Amino acid sequence: MSVGLQRLRDEPDAIRKGAIDKGEDPALVDAALAADTRRRELQGEADGLRAERNATSKSIGESIKAGARPDGPEVAALRSRSTEIGKRLGDIERELTAAEAQVEDLLLRIPNPAEPDVPVGGEEANVTVHTWGEQLPRSQPAEGEVGADASARGATWERRPHWELAEALDIIDLRRGAKIAGSGFPVYKGAGAALQRALITWFLDVHTRENGFTEIWPPIVINSASARGTGQIPDKEDQMYVVTRDDLYLVPTAEVPVTNLHRDEILEPGTLPIHYVAYTPCFRREAGAAGKDTRGILRVHQFDKVEMVLFERPEVSGAALDWMTGRAEDLLQRLGLAYRVLLMSTREMGFVQSRKYDLEVWAPGVERWLEVSSCSNFRDYQARRMAIRYRVEKGGKAELVHTLNGSGLALARTVAALLETYQLADGSILVPEVLRPYLGTDRIGPPAG
RNA sequence: GGAGAGGUGCCGGAGCGGUUGAACGGUCCUGUCUUGAAAACAGGUGACUCGCAAGAGUCCGUGGGUUCGAAUCCCACCCUCUCCGCCA
């Protein structure tokens, strides 16, 4: 169950197209359909046999009650007949179980089709919806609006990448992180550590106090059922760290534990929408990305993220996605970081999303756009996997909810962009207005040496 | 980690191996009554699968097993609670 058998039967062409657009195998649709037909046949047979057996067993009980001897010939005849049925039933049931597993397996491998207006294609097809802020150049006049500093007046200076700044300021220690855990596990130190804490706290404060979210502080390990629910299994299994001994995974994002909060639940009328926000560290193996973005903290195995998770009624999930994306944008605007919003194409958006916006922030030191947020609507796809339903009215029929989530925001890259944007000519960092109450200073540095 | 108790429907709480999908109570819904409400009374009130329907089937923590038949018996696992130990 993922795309939904009903929809698969009703509009197989649309599902096939959805698979093709996402670069997945459309033949899975036909395989699933065929497996489902077989499954239904078997279930019909099994149900018939069970009905027969149930009736026979019942008549044994009734005969005995009516006075027949339990070891008499009448009962013995019924008994052997029931045994006979049971044997056939056993065979059918084995086949049925296999067929059910097959259907489920195939369904799990069929992607959620993108919404009709999502551009078809790969990276080149992504659409920039809009941009905000000034895309600062790497070379900065000394009297630039952000980096005005007396000592550098009259000259131009080059913005430095965040890893140089961080090392000079001694606020991020990548080498020692590699020593104690491995490469890609940064150590934040002093003002660097405080900056992490400030960002996390500020994000959570805005979401809970201004945006109406309920804060969740979830476990940062998940079991396989939870990983399956949100689609990490089987789609992204090799990106997760596994605790084999206890059959647990380290969370790749708070989305997994938080969305699973309502797994196998029917939400009563009046409970939707549910808006959760959660901070967790996030662990990703980044398998297949070796050698990519090796410098600095652009691609790391552990980073911090504040995540928004929404449960919505189907008819408003589209608007909810826009709203949620706006909440993430608001944070970037108040941090004063230039960014752009991308509507991701079919092959870029992922397996379980129906629509996804990425927020990319401009990092002038490395002169790149960095993804710091990804806001997605999953419609009923995750909800079906997790059996999250709701009732419109008391006693009404249970319907699947729509789930959405988005980063608000992911830290490592935000920190990189922030350091590079707010660096001054002397290597110190101006602290954005909104973070000053949290950091207790308006400036990090300058470096001692 | 050790010892014990227990996991049943929206909730509480029954359940000799055979009309128990599940008594009883509560909740909620619908009627009757009432100017309205409350009370009282009557009826209804789980999810899922297959089926046009009638209906059939599955589900009593999970997975196996015994049996003609299992919520009821056996085994394993998971979870909760109590006591002990340990500990941020």
Coordinates of C-alpha atoms (C1' of nucleotides) in Angstrom, one line a residue:
Chain A
M1 CA 0.0 0.0 0.0
S2 CA 1.4 3.3 -1.0
V3 CA -0.1 4.6 -4.1
G4 CA -3.3 2.8 -3.3
L5 CA -4.8 -0.2 -5.1
Q6 CA -8.0 1.6 -5.9
R7 CA -6.2 4.4 -7.7
L8 CA -3.9 1.9 -9.4
R9 CA -6.9 0.1 -10.8
D10 CA -8.8 3.3 -11.7
E11 CA -6.1 5.2 -13.4
P12 CA -3.1 3.0 -14.1
D13 CA -2.0 5.3 -16.9
A14 CA -1.5 8.2 -14.6
I15 CA 0.5 6.1 -12.2
R16 CA 2.6 4.7 -15.0
K17 CA 3.3 8.2 -16.2
G18 CA 4.2 9.3 -12.7
A19 CA 6.7 6.5 -12.5
I20 CA 8.3 7.3 -15.9
D21 CA 8.5 11.0 -15.0
K22 CA 10.4 10.1 -11.8
G23 CA 12.7 7.8 -13.6
E24 CA 11.2 4.7 -12.1
D25 CA 10.0 1.5 -13.8
P26 CA 6.4 1.8 -15.1
A27 CA 6.3 -2.0 -15.6
L28 CA 5.9 -2.3 -11.8
V29 CA 2.4 -0.9 -12.2
D30 CA 1.3 -3.8 -14.5
A31 CA 3.1 -6.3 -12.3
A32 CA 1.3 -5.0 -9.2
L33 CA -2.0 -5.0 -11.1
A34 CA -1.5 -8.6 -12.1
A35 CA -0.3 -9.7 -8.6
D36 CA -3.4 -8.0 -7.2
T37 CA -5.7 -9.9 -9.6
R38 CA -4.1 -13.1 -8.5
R39 CA -4.4 -12.1 -4.9
R40 CA -8.1 -11.4 -5.2
E41 CA -8.7 -14.8 -6.8
L42 CA -6.9 -16.5 -4.0
Q43 CA -8.7 -14.6 -1.4
G44 CA -12.0 -15.5 -2.9
E45 CA -11.0 -19.2 -2.8
A46 CA -9.7 -18.9 0.7
D47 CA -12.8 -17.1 2.0
G48 CA -15.0 -19.8 0.5
L49 CA -13.0 -22.6 2.1
R50 CA -13.0 -20.8 5.4
A51 CA -16.7 -20.3 5.3
E52 CA -17.2 -24.0 4.6
R53 CA -14.9 -25.0 7.4
N54 CA -16.4 -22.6 9.8
A55 CA -19.9 -24.1 9.0
T56 CA -18.6 -27.6 9.4
S57 CA -16.9 -26.9 12.7
K58 CA -20.0 -25.2 13.9
S59 CA -22.2 -28.2 13.1
I60 CA -19.8 -30.4 15.0
G61 CA -20.4 -28.3 18.0
E62 CA -24.2 -28.3 17.4
S63 CA -24.4 -32.1 17.0
I64 CA -22.6 -32.7 20.2
K65 CA -24.8 -30.3 22.0
A66 CA -27.8 -32.0 20.5
G67 CA -26.7 -35.3 22.0
A68 CA -24.5 -36.9 19.4
R69 CA -21.5 -38.8 20.8
P70 CA -18.3 -36.9 20.4
D71 CA -16.6 -40.1 19.2
G72 CA -19.5 -41.3 17.2
P73 CA -19.6 -41.9 13.4
E74 CA -21.6 -38.8 12.7
V75 CA -19.1 -36.5 14.3
A76 CA -16.2 -38.4 12.9
A77 CA -17.5 -37.8 9.3
L78 CA -17.8 -34.1 9.9
R79 CA -14.4 -34.0 11.4
S80 CA -12.6 -35.7 8.5
R81 CA -14.5 -33.4 6.1
S82 CA -13.3 -30.4 8.0
T83 CA -9.7 -31.7 8.1
E84 CA -9.9 -32.2 4.3
I85 CA -11.0 -28.6 3.8
G86 CA -8.3 -27.4 6.2
K87 CA -5.7 -29.1 4.1
R88 CA -6.8 -27.4 0.9
L89 CA -7.1 -24.1 2.8
G90 CA -3.6 -24.4 4.1
D91 CA -2.3 -24.6 0.6
I92 CA -4.4 -21.7 -0.6
E93 CA -3.4 -19.6 2.4
R94 CA 0.3 -20.1 1.7
E95 CA -0.2 -18.9 -1.8
L96 CA -2.4 -16.0 -0.7
T97 CA 0.2 -14.9 1.9
A98 CA 2.9 -15.0 -0.9
A99 CA 0.6 -13.0 -3.2
E100 CA -0.1 -10.4 -0.6
A101 CA 3.6 -10.0 0.1
Q102 CA 4.2 -9.6 -3.6
V103 CA 1.6 -7.0 -4.1
E104 CA 2.8 -5.0 -1.1
D105 CA 6.4 -5.3 -2.3
L106 CA 5.5 -4.0 -5.7
L107 CA 3.4 -1.2 -4.4
L108 CA 6.2 -0.1 -2.2
R109 CA 8.3 0.4 -5.3
I110 CA 5.9 2.5 -7.2
P111 CA 6.5 6.2 -6.6
N112 CA 4.0 8.8 -5.6
P113 CA 3.1 10.6 -8.9
A114 CA 4.0 14.3 -9.0
E115 CA 1.3 16.9 -9.3
P116 CA 0.3 17.8 -12.8
D117 CA 2.1 21.2 -13.0
V118 CA 5.4 19.9 -11.7
P119 CA 8.0 20.2 -14.4
V120 CA 9.1 16.9 -15.9
G121 CA 12.8 16.3 -16.0
G122 CA 16.0 16.4 -13.9
E123 CA 18.0 19.2 -12.4
E124 CA 17.7 21.4 -15.5
A125 CA 14.0 21.3 -15.2
N126 CA 13.8 22.9 -11.8
V127 CA 11.9 26.2 -11.8
T128 CA 13.0 29.1 -9.8
V129 CA 9.8 30.4 -8.3
H130 CA 11.4 33.6 -6.8
T131 CA 14.5 35.0 -5.2
W132 CA 14.9 37.3 -2.2
G133 CA 17.8 39.4 -1.1
E134 CA 21.1 40.5 -2.6
Q135 CA 23.3 37.9 -4.1
L136 CA 26.6 39.3 -2.6
P137 CA 29.7 39.1 -4.8
R138 CA 32.8 37.4 -3.5
S139 CA 34.9 40.5 -3.9
Q140 CA 33.7 43.1 -1.5
P141 CA 34.4 46.9 -1.4
A142 CA 35.7 47.8 1.9
E143 CA 32.8 50.1 2.6
G144 CA 30.2 47.6 1.7
E145 CA 27.0 47.8 3.6
V146 CA 27.6 44.6 5.5
G147 CA 31.3 44.5 6.1
A148 CA 32.2 48.1 6.9
D149 CA 35.2 48.1 9.0
A150 CA 37.8 50.8 9.7
S151 CA 40.9 48.7 9.3
A152 CA 40.0 47.7 5.8
R153 CA 38.8 51.0 4.6
G154 CA 39.9 52.1 1.2
A155 CA 40.5 48.6 -0.2
T156 CA 38.6 45.7 -1.5
W157 CA 38.7 42.3 0.1
E158 CA 37.8 38.8 -0.8
R159 CA 35.1 36.9 1.0
R160 CA 36.5 33.7 2.4
P161 CA 34.8 30.4 2.5
H162 CA 33.3 29.4 5.8
W163 CA 35.9 26.7 6.7
E164 CA 38.6 29.3 6.6
L165 CA 36.7 31.7 8.8
A166 CA 35.7 29.0 11.2
E167 CA 39.2 27.7 11.5
A168 CA 40.6 31.2 12.1
L169 CA 37.9 31.9 14.7
D170 CA 38.3 28.5 16.2
I171 CA 34.6 27.9 16.2
I172 CA 34.4 24.7 14.1
D173 CA 36.9 21.9 14.5
L174 CA 36.7 19.4 11.6
R175 CA 40.0 17.7 12.3
R176 CA 39.2 16.7 15.8
G177 CA 35.6 15.7 14.8
A178 CA 37.2 13.3 12.3
K179 CA 39.4 12.0 15.1
I180 CA 36.7 11.2 17.5
A181 CA 34.0 10.1 15.1
G182 CA 35.0 10.3 11.5
S183 CA 35.1 12.9 8.7
G184 CA 31.9 14.7 8.3
F185 CA 31.2 14.9 12.0
P186 CA 32.0 18.5 12.9
V187 CA 32.8 19.8 16.4
Y188 CA 31.4 23.2 17.1
K189 CA 33.3 25.1 19.7
G190 CA 32.8 28.3 21.7
A191 CA 30.9 30.8 19.8
G192 CA 30.3 28.2 17.1
A193 CA 28.6 25.9 19.6
A194 CA 26.6 28.9 20.9
L195 CA 25.6 29.8 17.4
Q196 CA 24.1 26.3 16.9
R197 CA 22.2 26.6 20.1
A198 CA 21.0 30.1 19.2
L199 CA 19.7 29.2 15.8
I200 CA 17.9 26.1 17.1
T201 CA 16.3 28.0 19.9
W202 CA 15.3 30.9 17.8
F203 CA 13.8 28.7 15.1
L204 CA 11.8 26.8 17.7
D205 CA 10.7 30.0 19.4
V206 CA 9.4 31.6 16.1
H207 CA 7.5 28.4 15.2
T208 CA 6.0 27.8 18.5
R209 CA 5.3 31.5 19.5
E210 CA 4.4 33.0 16.2
N211 CA 3.4 30.2 13.8
G212 CA 1.4 28.1 16.2
F213 CA 3.4 24.9 16.0
T214 CA 3.5 22.4 18.9
E215 CA 7.0 21.4 19.8
I216 CA 8.0 17.8 19.8
W217 CA 11.3 16.4 21.2
P218 CA 11.3 12.9 19.8
P219 CA 13.7 9.9 20.1
I220 CA 16.5 10.2 17.6
V221 CA 16.5 6.5 16.9
I222 CA 13.6 4.8 15.0
N223 CA 12.6 1.2 14.4
S224 CA 12.1 -0.3 11.0
A225 CA 8.3 0.1 11.0
S226 CA 8.7 3.9 11.4
A227 CA 11.4 4.0 8.7
R228 CA 9.0 2.2 6.4
G229 CA 6.2 4.5 7.2
T230 CA 7.8 7.6 5.9
G231 CA 9.4 5.8 3.0
Q232 CA 13.0 5.7 4.1
I233 CA 12.7 2.0 3.7
P234 CA 13.1 0.7 1.0
D235 CA 13.9 4.0 -0.8
K236 CA 16.7 5.4 1.2
E237 CA 17.8 2.6 3.4
D238 CA 21.5 2.9 2.6
Q239 CA 21.5 6.5 3.7
M240 CA 20.7 5.6 7.3
Y241 CA 23.0 4.6 10.1
V242 CA 21.9 1.3 11.5
V243 CA 22.2 0.0 15.1
T244 CA 22.1 -3.6 14.1
R245 CA 22.3 -5.0 17.6
D246 CA 19.0 -3.4 18.5
D247 CA 17.4 -3.2 15.1
L248 CA 17.3 0.6 15.2
Y249 CA 18.2 3.4 12.8
L250 CA 19.6 6.9 13.7
V251 CA 17.1 9.5 12.4
P252 CA 18.0 11.0 9.1
T253 CA 15.4 13.7 9.8
A254 CA 12.9 14.5 12.5
E255 CA 10.2 13.8 9.9
V256 CA 10.4 10.1 10.6
P257 CA 9.7 10.0 14.3
V258 CA 7.3 12.9 14.2
T259 CA 5.2 11.8 11.3
N260 CA 5.1 8.3 12.9
L261 CA 3.6 9.8 16.0
H262 CA 0.1 9.2 14.5
R263 CA 0.9 5.9 12.7
D264 CA -2.1 3.5 12.9
E265 CA -4.4 6.1 14.3
I266 CA -7.7 7.6 13.4
L267 CA -7.8 11.2 14.3
E268 CA -11.2 12.4 15.7
P269 CA -13.1 15.3 14.2
G270 CA -11.7 18.7 15.1
T271 CA -8.1 17.5 15.6
L272 CA -6.8 18.6 12.2
P273 CA -4.8 20.4 11.3
I274 CA -1.9 19.2 13.5
H275 CA 1.3 21.3 13.2
Y276 CA 4.4 19.9 14.9
V277 CA 7.9 21.3 15.0
A278 CA 10.8 19.3 16.2
Y279 CA 14.6 19.8 16.6
T280 CA 16.8 16.8 16.2
P281 CA 20.3 16.1 15.0
C282 CA 20.2 14.3 11.7
F283 CA 22.4 11.4 10.6
R284 CA 23.1 10.6 7.0
R285 CA 25.7 8.3 5.6
E286 CA 25.8 10.2 2.3
A287 CA 26.6 6.9 0.5
G288 CA 27.6 7.6 -3.0
A289 CA 28.6 11.2 -2.3
A290 CA 32.2 10.4 -1.4
G291 CA 34.5 13.1 -2.6
K292 CA 31.7 15.6 -3.0
D293 CA 31.7 18.8 -1.0
T294 CA 34.5 17.5 1.2
R295 CA 35.5 20.9 2.5
G296 CA 33.7 22.6 5.3
I297 CA 30.3 21.8 6.5
L298 CA 28.4 21.7 3.2
R299 CA 27.8 17.9 3.3
V300 CA 28.2 16.3 6.7
H301 CA 27.1 13.0 8.3
Q302 CA 25.6 14.7 11.3
F303 CA 23.8 18.1 11.3
D304 CA 21.1 19.8 13.2
K305 CA 17.7 20.6 11.8
V306 CA 14.4 22.0 13.0
E307 CA 11.6 20.3 11.1
M308 CA 8.0 21.2 10.5
V309 CA 5.5 18.3 10.2
L310 CA 1.9 18.9 9.1
F311 CA -1.2 16.7 9.1
E312 CA -3.9 18.3 7.0
R313 CA -7.2 17.6 5.4
P314 CA -6.8 16.7 1.8
E315 CA -8.6 19.7 0.4
V316 CA -6.2 22.2 2.1
S317 CA -2.8 20.4 1.8
G318 CA -1.8 22.4 -1.3
A319 CA -2.4 25.7 0.5
A320 CA -0.7 24.3 3.6
L321 CA 2.5 23.6 1.6
D322 CA 2.6 27.2 0.5
W323 CA 2.1 28.4 4.0
M324 CA 4.8 26.2 5.4
T325 CA 7.3 27.2 2.8
G326 CA 6.5 30.8 3.7
R327 CA 7.4 30.0 7.3
A328 CA 10.8 28.8 6.3
E329 CA 11.4 31.7 4.0
D330 CA 10.5 34.1 6.8
L331 CA 13.4 32.7 8.9
L332 CA 15.8 33.3 6.1
Q333 CA 14.5 36.9 5.5
R334 CA 14.9 37.7 9.2
L335 CA 18.4 36.3 9.2
G336 CA 19.1 38.5 6.2
L337 CA 20.3 35.7 4.0
A338 CA 19.7 35.8 0.2
Y339 CA 17.8 32.8 -1.1
R340 CA 15.8 31.4 -4.0
V341 CA 12.8 29.1 -4.0
L342 CA 12.9 26.2 -6.5
L343 CA 10.0 24.1 -7.6
M344 CA 11.7 20.8 -7.9
S345 CA 11.3 18.7 -11.1
T346 CA 9.9 15.2 -11.1
R347 CA 13.2 13.4 -11.0
E348 CA 14.7 15.8 -8.4
M349 CA 11.8 15.7 -5.9
G350 CA 12.1 12.2 -4.6
F351 CA 10.1 9.0 -4.5
V352 CA 7.4 9.8 -2.0
Q353 CA 6.8 13.5 -2.6
S354 CA 4.0 14.8 -4.9
R355 CA 5.3 18.4 -4.8
K356 CA 8.5 19.9 -3.4
Y357 CA 10.0 23.3 -3.0
D358 CA 13.7 23.7 -2.1
L359 CA 15.0 26.8 -0.4
E360 CA 18.6 27.6 -1.4
V361 CA 20.6 30.2 0.4
W362 CA 23.4 32.2 -1.2
A363 CA 26.9 31.6 0.2
P364 CA 29.1 34.3 -1.2
G365 CA 32.4 32.7 0.1
V366 CA 32.0 29.5 -1.9
E367 CA 29.8 31.3 -4.5
R368 CA 27.1 28.7 -4.4
W369 CA 23.5 28.2 -3.6
L370 CA 23.1 25.9 -0.7
E371 CA 19.9 23.9 0.0
V372 CA 18.8 24.6 3.6
S373 CA 15.2 23.6 3.4
S374 CA 13.0 21.3 1.5
C375 CA 9.3 21.6 1.9
S376 CA 7.1 18.8 0.5
N377 CA 3.6 17.6 0.2
F378 CA 3.2 13.8 0.3
R379 CA -0.6 13.9 0.0
D380 CA -2.0 10.6 1.1
Y381 CA 1.1 8.5 0.2
Q382 CA 2.8 8.4 3.6
A383 CA -0.6 8.3 5.3
R384 CA -1.5 5.2 3.5
R385 CA 1.8 3.5 4.5
M386 CA 1.3 4.5 8.0
A387 CA -2.5 4.2 8.2
I388 CA -3.1 7.7 9.5
R389 CA -6.7 8.6 9.0
Y390 CA -9.2 11.1 10.2
R391 CA -13.0 11.5 10.5
V392 CA -14.8 14.6 9.1
E393 CA -17.6 14.1 11.6
K394 CA -18.3 11.8 14.5
G395 CA -19.1 8.3 13.4
G396 CA -18.2 9.2 9.8
K397 CA -16.0 7.2 7.5
A398 CA -12.2 7.3 8.2
E399 CA -10.2 9.0 5.4
L400 CA -6.5 9.2 4.8
V401 CA -4.9 12.5 6.0
H402 CA -2.4 14.4 4.0
T403 CA 1.1 14.8 5.4
L404 CA 3.6 17.5 4.7
N405 CA 7.0 18.5 6.1
G406 CA 9.6 21.0 5.6
S407 CA 12.9 22.1 7.2
G408 CA 12.7 25.3 9.2
L409 CA 15.7 25.2 8.9
A410 CA 18.7 22.9 8.5
L411 CA 21.7 24.3 10.4
A412 CA 25.0 23.3 8.9
R413 CA 24.6 25.0 5.5
T414 CA 22.7 27.9 7.1
V415 CA 25.7 28.5 9.3
A416 CA 28.0 28.3 6.4
A417 CA 26.0 30.9 4.5
L418 CA 25.7 33.0 7.6
L419 CA 29.4 33.1 8.3
E420 CA 30.2 33.9 4.7
T421 CA 27.5 36.6 4.4
Y422 CA 28.2 38.3 7.6
Q423 CA 32.0 38.1 7.6
L424 CA 33.8 41.4 8.0
A425 CA 37.1 42.3 6.4
D426 CA 39.0 41.4 9.6
G427 CA 37.6 37.9 9.7
S428 CA 35.1 38.5 12.4
I429 CA 31.4 37.8 12.0
L430 CA 28.6 40.2 12.5
V431 CA 25.7 38.6 14.4
P432 CA 22.3 39.0 12.7
E433 CA 20.0 41.2 14.7
V434 CA 17.5 38.4 15.6
L435 CA 20.2 36.2 17.1
R436 CA 21.8 38.8 19.3
P437 CA 19.6 38.2 22.3
Y438 CA 20.4 34.5 22.1
L439 CA 24.2 35.0 21.7
G440 CA 24.6 37.9 23.9
T441 CA 26.9 39.7 21.5
D442 CA 26.7 41.4 18.1
R443 CA 30.0 40.0 16.9
I444 CA 32.0 36.8 16.8
G445 CA 35.7 37.4 16.8
P446 CA 38.0 38.9 15.6
P447 CA 40.4 36.1 15.8
A448 CA 43.1 36.5 18.4
G449 CA 46.1 35.9 16.0
Chain B
rG1 C1' 19.6 -6.9 34.4
rG2 C1' 16.5 -10.2 38.3
rA3 C1' 11.3 -11.5 40.3
rG4 C1' 6.1 -11.0 39.7
rA5 C1' 1.3 -9.2 37.3
rG6 C1' -0.9 -8.0 32.9
rG7 C1' -1.9 -6.8 27.5
rU8 C1' -9.6 -7.6 24.8
rG9 C1' -13.7 -2.4 21.0
rC10 C1' -13.4 5.2 21.7
rC11 C1' -12.9 4.3 27.4
rG12 C1' -13.8 1.0 31.7
rG13 C1' -14.4 -4.0 32.1
rA14 C1' -16.3 -9.6 31.3
rG15 C1' -15.1 -13.7 28.6
rC16 C1' -16.2 -23.0 30.6
rG17 C1' -12.1 -24.5 23.4
rG18 C1' -17.9 -24.6 19.9
rU19 C1' -24.1 -18.6 17.4
rU20 C1' -18.4 -14.2 21.5
rG21 C1' -17.0 -9.5 16.8
rA22 C1' -17.0 -10.1 21.5
rA23 C1' -21.5 -9.7 27.9
rC24 C1' -22.1 -5.4 31.1
rG25 C1' -21.3 -0.1 32.0
rG26 C1' -19.8 4.6 30.0
rU27 C1' -19.1 7.8 25.7
rC28 C1' -21.3 9.3 21.2
rC29 C1' -25.3 9.3 17.4
rU30 C1' -30.7 8.9 16.2
rG31 C1' -35.6 8.8 17.7
rU32 C1' -39.8 9.5 21.7
rC33 C1' -41.0 13.0 25.5
rU34 C1' -40.0 18.6 26.4
rU35 C1' -41.3 25.6 24.9
rG36 C1' -35.9 24.4 25.0
rA37 C1' -32.4 21.6 27.8
rA38 C1' -31.7 17.9 31.4
rA39 C1' -33.6 13.3 33.0
rA40 C1' -36.1 9.0 31.3
rC41 C1' -37.2 5.4 27.6
rA42 C1' -36.2 2.9 22.6
rG43 C1' -32.7 1.9 18.8
rG44 C1' -27.9 2.4 17.0
rU45 C1' -22.5 3.1 17.7
rG46 C1' -14.9 -0.7 15.6
rA47 C1' -11.4 -1.4 11.5
rC48 C1' -10.1 -3.9 7.2
rU49 C1' -10.5 -7.3 2.6
rC50 C1' -13.4 -9.4 -1.5
rG51 C1' -18.1 -8.5 -3.9
rC52 C1' -22.8 -4.6 -8.3
rA53 C1' -25.4 -6.6 -4.3
rA54 C1' -26.9 -10.2 -1.0
rG55 C1' -23.3 -11.7 1.6
rA56 C1' -18.5 -14.0 2.9
rG57 C1' -13.9 -13.5 5.3
rU58 C1' -10.0 -11.4 8.6
rC59 C1' -8.7 -8.8 13.1
rC60 C1' -9.0 -9.7 21.1
rG61 C1' -0.2 -7.0 21.8
rU62 C1' 3.0 -9.6 17.5
rG63 C1' 4.5 -14.2 15.2
rG64 C1' 4.4 -19.4 15.3
rG65 C1' 2.0 -24.1 17.2
rU66 C1' -1.9 -27.7 19.1
rU67 C1' -7.2 -28.7 17.5
rC68 C1' -12.6 -30.5 13.3
rG69 C1' -12.9 -25.6 15.7
rA70 C1' -8.9 -20.8 19.7
rA71 C1' -9.8 -14.2 22.5
rU72 C1' -9.8 -18.8 25.3
rC73 C1' -4.4 -24.2 25.4
rC74 C1' 1.3 -24.3 24.3
rC75 C1' 6.0 -21.6 22.6
rA76 C1' 8.8 -17.3 21.3
rC77 C1' 9.0 -12.1 21.0
rC78 C1' 7.3 -7.0 22.0
rC79 C1' 5.0 -3.6 25.4
rU80 C1' 2.9 -1.8 30.2
rC81 C1' 2.7 -2.0 35.5
rU82 C1' 4.9 -3.4 40.6
rC83 C1' 9.2 -4.8 43.5
rC84 C1' 14.7 -5.3 43.6
rG85 C1' 19.4 -4.0 41.4
rC86 C1' 22.0 -0.2 38.5
rC87 C1' 22.3 4.7 37.0
rA88 C1' 22.4 10.4 34.0

